[in-house]
């Protein structure tokens, strides 16, 4: 799933391609928007909010989209062949004289009044890459349920907006904390949101995420995607397990040596199985 840094870069590309121009083509291929035509309206701006994209048009309208696991927006020149997938996967086409933005496999596509954007983003916590980032509010939300496992809290967009499974796993490693550690037991809880922001800021303009500062492609991340491979810090094989409650459970990566489980973990219903890879 694209995370906050990916959505930030995408919003920037869409902004550069569309903002300040009028639509010469509009095709929204979802049943509830099938009769909507925004042709002739000027694109005012494209704004990221956590993992959400808000494309604002003159007349007070906003097209809200979310990529989730498989969605994508691709930008093409007027005569360029579209290559984002088969035609039946296209959910939106926004064209200007200079560029065409094509939305593929978008699981969320809504048109609403710009004044009502809070309906779709009002539940989100502080945006790690937003202009209104508030570290005090982020910390308050993180500690609101002190018994909650750290990995689950970091993934909850109501806590911090923009963290996905990659950053969740990497943050827990860098904090030297088990993903199952109750957030109230963090030694330095203020460091969690501060480090999250630092990582996303550092990667928002990079096409490939780096959390280790290593130039080697196979060592860009500490634990994510490294199941069964040696921890880059201590050499212990990295483990994986499902974390969270169905249907939100996600695979978590961690080093059992650098991130020992809390003593009570074996009694927790969502604790990792003892022999994961």
Short mmCIF file of C-alpha atoms in Angstrom, two decimals:
data_model
loop_
_atom_site.label_atom_id
_atom_site.label_comp_id
_atom_site.label_asym_id
_atom_site.label_seq_id
_atom_site.Cartn_x
_atom_site.Cartn_y
_atom_site.Cartn_z
CA UNK A 1 0.00 0.00 0.00
CA UNK A 2 1.36 3.47 -0.83
CA UNK A 3 2.29 5.38 2.29
CA UNK A 4 2.34 9.07 3.08
CA UNK A 5 5.58 9.84 1.26
CA UNK A 6 4.37 8.12 -1.92
CA UNK A 7 1.06 9.98 -1.86
CA UNK A 8 2.90 13.27 -1.24
CA UNK A 9 5.04 12.73 -4.36
CA UNK A 10 2.00 11.72 -6.40
CA UNK A 11 0.10 14.84 -5.33
CA UNK A 12 3.06 16.95 -6.36
CA UNK A 13 3.19 15.35 -9.83
CA UNK A 14 -0.56 15.77 -10.31
CA UNK A 15 -0.31 19.36 -9.13
CA UNK A 16 2.41 20.12 -11.68
CA UNK A 17 0.49 18.39 -14.47
CA UNK A 18 -3.04 19.69 -13.84
CA UNK A 19 -3.20 22.73 -11.55
CA UNK A 20 -3.98 26.03 -13.24
CA UNK A 21 -5.44 24.34 -16.33
CA UNK A 22 -9.01 23.64 -17.41
CA UNK A 23 -10.23 20.15 -18.03
CA UNK A 24 -10.74 19.28 -21.66
CA UNK A 25 -11.81 15.77 -20.75
CA UNK A 26 -13.45 14.20 -17.72
CA UNK A 27 -14.51 10.57 -17.43
CA UNK A 28 -15.36 9.15 -14.00
CA UNK A 29 -16.00 5.45 -14.41
CA UNK A 30 -17.79 4.52 -11.22
CA UNK A 31 -21.57 4.10 -11.20
CA UNK A 32 -22.43 6.92 -8.78
CA UNK A 33 -20.32 9.42 -10.78
CA UNK A 34 -21.13 8.18 -14.28
CA UNK A 35 -23.11 11.29 -15.20
CA UNK A 36 -20.65 13.80 -13.70
CA UNK A 37 -18.76 15.97 -16.17
CA UNK A 38 -16.18 18.45 -14.89
CA UNK A 39 -15.04 19.48 -18.36
CA UNK A 40 -14.30 23.20 -18.49
CA UNK A 41 -13.55 23.56 -14.81
CA UNK A 42 -10.12 24.74 -13.72
CA UNK A 43 -8.05 22.44 -11.49
CA UNK A 44 -7.10 24.59 -8.53
CA UNK A 45 -4.77 22.26 -6.65
CA UNK A 46 -4.04 18.67 -5.69
CA UNK A 47 -3.50 18.19 -1.96
CA UNK A 48 -2.34 15.10 -0.03
CA UNK A 49 -3.84 14.35 3.38
CA UNK A 50 -2.14 11.32 4.87
CA UNK A 51 -2.86 8.61 2.29
CA UNK A 52 -5.77 10.54 0.74
CA UNK A 53 -5.68 12.67 -2.43
CA UNK A 54 -7.89 15.74 -2.79
CA UNK A 55 -8.15 17.27 -6.28
CA UNK A 56 -9.90 20.61 -5.97
CA UNK A 57 -11.78 22.33 -8.81
CA UNK A 58 -13.25 25.76 -9.27
CA UNK A 59 -16.86 25.92 -8.20
CA UNK A 60 -16.09 24.38 -4.80
CA UNK A 61 -15.81 20.72 -5.80
CA UNK A 62 -13.24 18.13 -4.70
CA UNK A 63 -12.49 14.73 -6.21
CA UNK A 64 -11.38 12.48 -3.36
CA UNK A 65 -9.38 9.34 -4.11
CA UNK A 66 -7.49 6.75 -2.08
CA UNK A 67 -5.08 4.20 -3.56
CA UNK A 68 -5.24 1.54 -0.83
CA UNK A 69 -3.32 -1.56 -2.01
CA UNK A 70 -3.45 -1.46 -5.82
CA UNK A 71 -4.66 1.95 -6.95
CA UNK A 72 -2.52 4.28 -9.06
CA UNK A 73 -2.65 7.61 -10.87
CA UNK A 74 -0.58 7.84 -14.07
CA UNK A 75 0.17 11.00 -16.03
CA UNK A 76 0.54 11.00 -19.81
CA UNK A 77 1.35 13.45 -22.58
CA UNK A 78 -1.46 14.00 -25.17
CA UNK A 79 -0.14 11.45 -27.69
CA UNK A 80 1.35 9.01 -25.19
CA UNK A 81 -0.01 5.48 -24.91
CA UNK A 82 -1.61 4.69 -21.56
CA UNK A 83 0.25 1.87 -19.86
CA UNK A 84 -1.15 1.65 -16.33
CA UNK A 85 -3.29 -1.43 -16.96
CA UNK A 86 -6.18 -2.70 -19.10
CA UNK A 87 -8.98 -0.28 -19.94
CA UNK A 88 -11.48 -2.00 -17.64
CA UNK A 89 -9.30 -1.01 -14.65
CA UNK A 90 -9.58 2.71 -15.39
CA UNK A 91 -11.74 4.55 -12.87
CA UNK A 92 -11.00 8.19 -13.72
CA UNK A 93 -9.66 10.28 -16.60
CA UNK A 94 -8.82 13.96 -16.08
CA UNK A 95 -7.41 15.60 -19.21
CA UNK A 96 -6.08 19.06 -19.99
CA UNK A 97 -4.48 20.41 -23.15
CA UNK A 98 -1.04 19.38 -21.88
CA UNK A 99 -1.54 16.25 -19.75
CA UNK A 100 -3.95 13.44 -18.96
CA UNK A 101 -4.15 11.89 -15.51
CA UNK A 102 -5.58 8.37 -15.48
CA UNK A 103 -6.66 6.67 -12.27
CA UNK A 104 -6.35 2.87 -12.28
CA UNK A 105 -7.98 0.44 -9.83
CA UNK A 106 -9.04 3.24 -7.48
CA UNK A 107 -11.06 1.60 -4.68
CA UNK A 108 -12.20 5.00 -3.40
CA UNK A 109 -13.42 7.77 -5.70
CA UNK A 110 -15.88 10.37 -4.46
CA UNK A 111 -16.97 13.84 -5.55
CA UNK A 112 -17.92 16.21 -2.74
CA UNK A 113 -18.04 19.87 -1.93
CA UNK A 114 -14.66 21.25 -0.95
CA UNK A 115 -16.28 22.67 2.16
CA UNK A 116 -17.22 19.11 3.15
CA UNK A 117 -13.78 17.52 2.87
CA UNK A 118 -13.80 16.86 6.59
CA UNK A 119 -16.34 14.11 5.88
CA UNK A 120 -13.57 11.98 4.39
CA UNK A 121 -10.46 13.28 6.19
CA UNK A 122 -11.74 14.72 9.46
CA UNK A 123 -11.04 11.50 11.35
CA UNK A 124 -7.33 11.55 10.51
CA UNK A 125 -4.63 12.32 13.04
CA UNK A 126 -1.88 14.87 12.45
CA UNK A 127 -0.45 14.57 8.93
CA UNK A 128 3.25 13.74 9.11
CA UNK A 129 3.89 15.65 5.87
CA UNK A 130 1.17 18.27 6.27
CA UNK A 131 1.61 21.99 6.90
CA UNK A 132 -0.40 21.66 10.10
CA UNK A 133 1.76 18.98 11.71
CA UNK A 134 1.26 19.06 15.47
CA UNK A 135 3.72 16.88 17.46
CA UNK A 136 1.92 17.47 20.76
CA UNK A 137 -1.41 16.29 19.34
CA UNK A 138 0.32 13.32 17.70
CA UNK A 139 1.80 12.27 21.03
CA UNK A 140 -1.54 12.74 22.79
CA UNK A 141 -3.27 10.46 20.30
CA UNK A 142 -0.49 7.88 20.43
CA UNK A 143 -0.79 7.60 24.21
CA UNK A 144 -4.59 7.80 24.35
CA UNK A 145 -4.79 4.00 24.68
CA UNK A 146 -1.60 3.09 26.59
CA UNK A 147 -2.28 -0.64 26.47
CA UNK A 148 -2.46 -0.76 22.68
CA UNK A 149 0.40 -2.55 20.85
CA UNK A 150 2.81 -0.09 19.27
CA UNK A 151 2.51 -1.58 15.78
CA UNK A 152 -1.27 -1.25 15.75
CA UNK A 153 -1.17 2.30 17.08
CA UNK A 154 1.29 3.42 14.42
CA UNK A 155 -0.84 1.99 11.62
CA UNK A 156 -4.01 3.68 12.86
CA UNK A 157 -4.52 6.75 10.66
CA UNK A 158 -6.52 8.35 13.47
CA UNK A 159 -3.26 8.46 15.43
CA UNK A 160 -0.80 9.61 12.76
CA UNK A 161 -1.74 10.11 9.11
CA UNK A 162 0.67 8.64 6.60
CA UNK A 163 2.26 5.56 8.18
CA UNK A 164 1.84 2.22 6.42
CA UNK A 165 3.23 -1.24 6.98
CA UNK A 166 6.76 -0.42 5.82
CA UNK A 167 7.24 2.53 8.14
CA UNK A 168 5.45 0.74 10.97
CA UNK A 169 8.00 -2.08 10.90
CA UNK A 170 10.98 0.24 10.40
CA UNK A 171 9.90 2.62 13.16
CA UNK A 172 9.50 -0.16 15.69
CA UNK A 173 12.99 -1.39 14.83
CA UNK A 174 14.58 2.05 15.11
CA UNK A 175 12.82 2.57 18.44
CA UNK A 176 14.23 -0.82 19.56
CA UNK A 177 10.70 -1.74 20.54
CA UNK A 178 8.66 -4.83 19.82
CA UNK A 179 5.60 -4.15 17.65
CA UNK A 180 3.65 -5.80 20.51
CA UNK A 181 4.98 -3.44 23.20
CA UNK A 182 2.13 -1.44 24.79
CA UNK A 183 2.61 2.18 23.75
CA UNK A 184 2.41 3.24 27.38
CA UNK A 185 5.60 1.26 28.05
CA UNK A 186 7.72 3.14 25.52
CA UNK A 187 10.85 4.48 27.19
CA UNK A 188 10.69 7.72 25.20
CA UNK A 189 7.23 8.04 23.63
CA UNK A 190 7.92 11.52 22.19
CA UNK A 191 10.56 9.99 19.94
CA UNK A 192 8.03 7.88 18.02
CA UNK A 193 6.12 10.68 16.21
CA UNK A 194 9.32 12.74 15.84
CA UNK A 195 11.14 9.84 14.19
CA UNK A 196 8.13 9.03 12.01
CA UNK A 197 8.12 12.58 10.66
CA UNK A 198 11.89 12.53 10.13
CA UNK A 199 11.69 9.32 8.07
CA UNK A 200 8.83 10.47 5.85
CA UNK A 201 10.40 13.90 5.31
CA UNK A 202 13.70 12.28 4.34
CA UNK A 203 11.99 9.97 1.83
CA UNK A 204 9.24 12.12 0.35
CA UNK A 205 11.32 13.01 -2.70
CA UNK A 206 13.03 9.63 -3.12
CA UNK A 207 11.65 7.02 -5.52
CA UNK A 208 13.04 4.24 -3.28
CA UNK A 209 12.69 4.40 0.49
CA UNK A 210 15.84 4.34 2.61
CA UNK A 211 15.85 4.01 6.40
CA UNK A 212 19.38 2.63 6.87
CA UNK A 213 21.44 5.20 4.91
CA UNK A 214 23.01 2.27 3.03
CA UNK A 215 23.62 2.76 -0.72
CA UNK A 216 23.07 -0.96 -1.37
CA UNK A 217 19.60 -1.75 -2.78
CA UNK A 218 19.33 -4.90 -0.63
CA UNK A 219 20.08 -2.93 2.57
CA UNK A 220 17.84 0.10 2.25
CA UNK A 221 15.44 -1.11 4.96
CA UNK A 222 16.28 -2.54 8.37
CA UNK A 223 13.66 -5.30 8.65
CA UNK A 224 10.75 -4.84 6.23
CA UNK A 225 10.83 -7.48 3.49
CA UNK A 226 13.77 -9.28 5.11
CA UNK A 227 11.96 -12.31 6.58
CA UNK A 228 14.47 -15.03 7.46
CA UNK A 229 17.44 -12.87 6.48
CA UNK A 230 20.03 -11.63 9.00
CA UNK A 231 19.25 -8.48 10.93
CA UNK A 232 21.51 -5.74 9.62
CA UNK A 233 22.39 -4.76 13.18
CA UNK A 234 22.91 -8.06 15.02
CA UNK A 235 22.62 -10.90 12.48
CA UNK A 236 19.59 -12.60 14.04
CA UNK A 237 17.11 -13.83 11.41
CA UNK A 238 14.27 -11.35 10.95
CA UNK A 239 10.87 -12.75 11.88
CA UNK A 240 7.35 -12.07 10.66
CA UNK A 241 3.88 -12.50 12.09
CA UNK A 242 0.39 -11.19 11.51
CA UNK A 243 -0.58 -8.32 13.78
CA UNK A 244 -3.92 -6.66 14.35
CA UNK A 245 -7.47 -7.83 14.24
CA UNK A 246 -9.17 -9.22 11.15
CA UNK A 247 -9.64 -7.74 8.58
CA UNK A 248 -7.00 -5.08 9.38
CA UNK A 249 -4.25 -7.52 10.33
CA UNK A 250 -0.97 -6.95 8.52
CA UNK A 251 2.39 -8.72 8.36
CA UNK A 252 4.89 -7.29 10.82
CA UNK A 253 8.67 -7.66 10.50
CA UNK A 254 10.95 -7.47 13.52
CA UNK A 255 14.26 -8.66 14.97
CA UNK A 256 13.67 -10.75 18.12
CA UNK A 257 17.08 -9.76 19.52
CA UNK A 258 16.99 -6.02 18.86
CA UNK A 259 13.27 -5.85 19.66
CA UNK A 260 12.56 -8.37 22.42
CA UNK A 261 8.93 -9.13 23.11
CA UNK A 262 7.46 -7.67 26.30
CA UNK A 263 7.37 -10.28 29.11
CA UNK A 264 3.59 -10.65 28.96
CA UNK A 265 3.53 -11.12 25.16
CA UNK A 266 2.98 -14.88 25.31
CA UNK A 267 -0.31 -14.25 27.07
CA UNK A 268 -1.56 -11.72 24.53
CA UNK A 269 -4.15 -12.96 21.97
CA UNK A 270 -2.30 -11.20 19.13
CA UNK A 271 1.23 -12.20 20.13
CA UNK A 272 3.35 -13.68 17.34
CA UNK A 273 3.55 -17.46 16.99
CA UNK A 274 6.73 -18.92 18.46
CA UNK A 275 8.24 -20.27 15.25
CA UNK A 276 7.62 -17.74 12.46
CA UNK A 277 10.23 -17.26 9.76
#
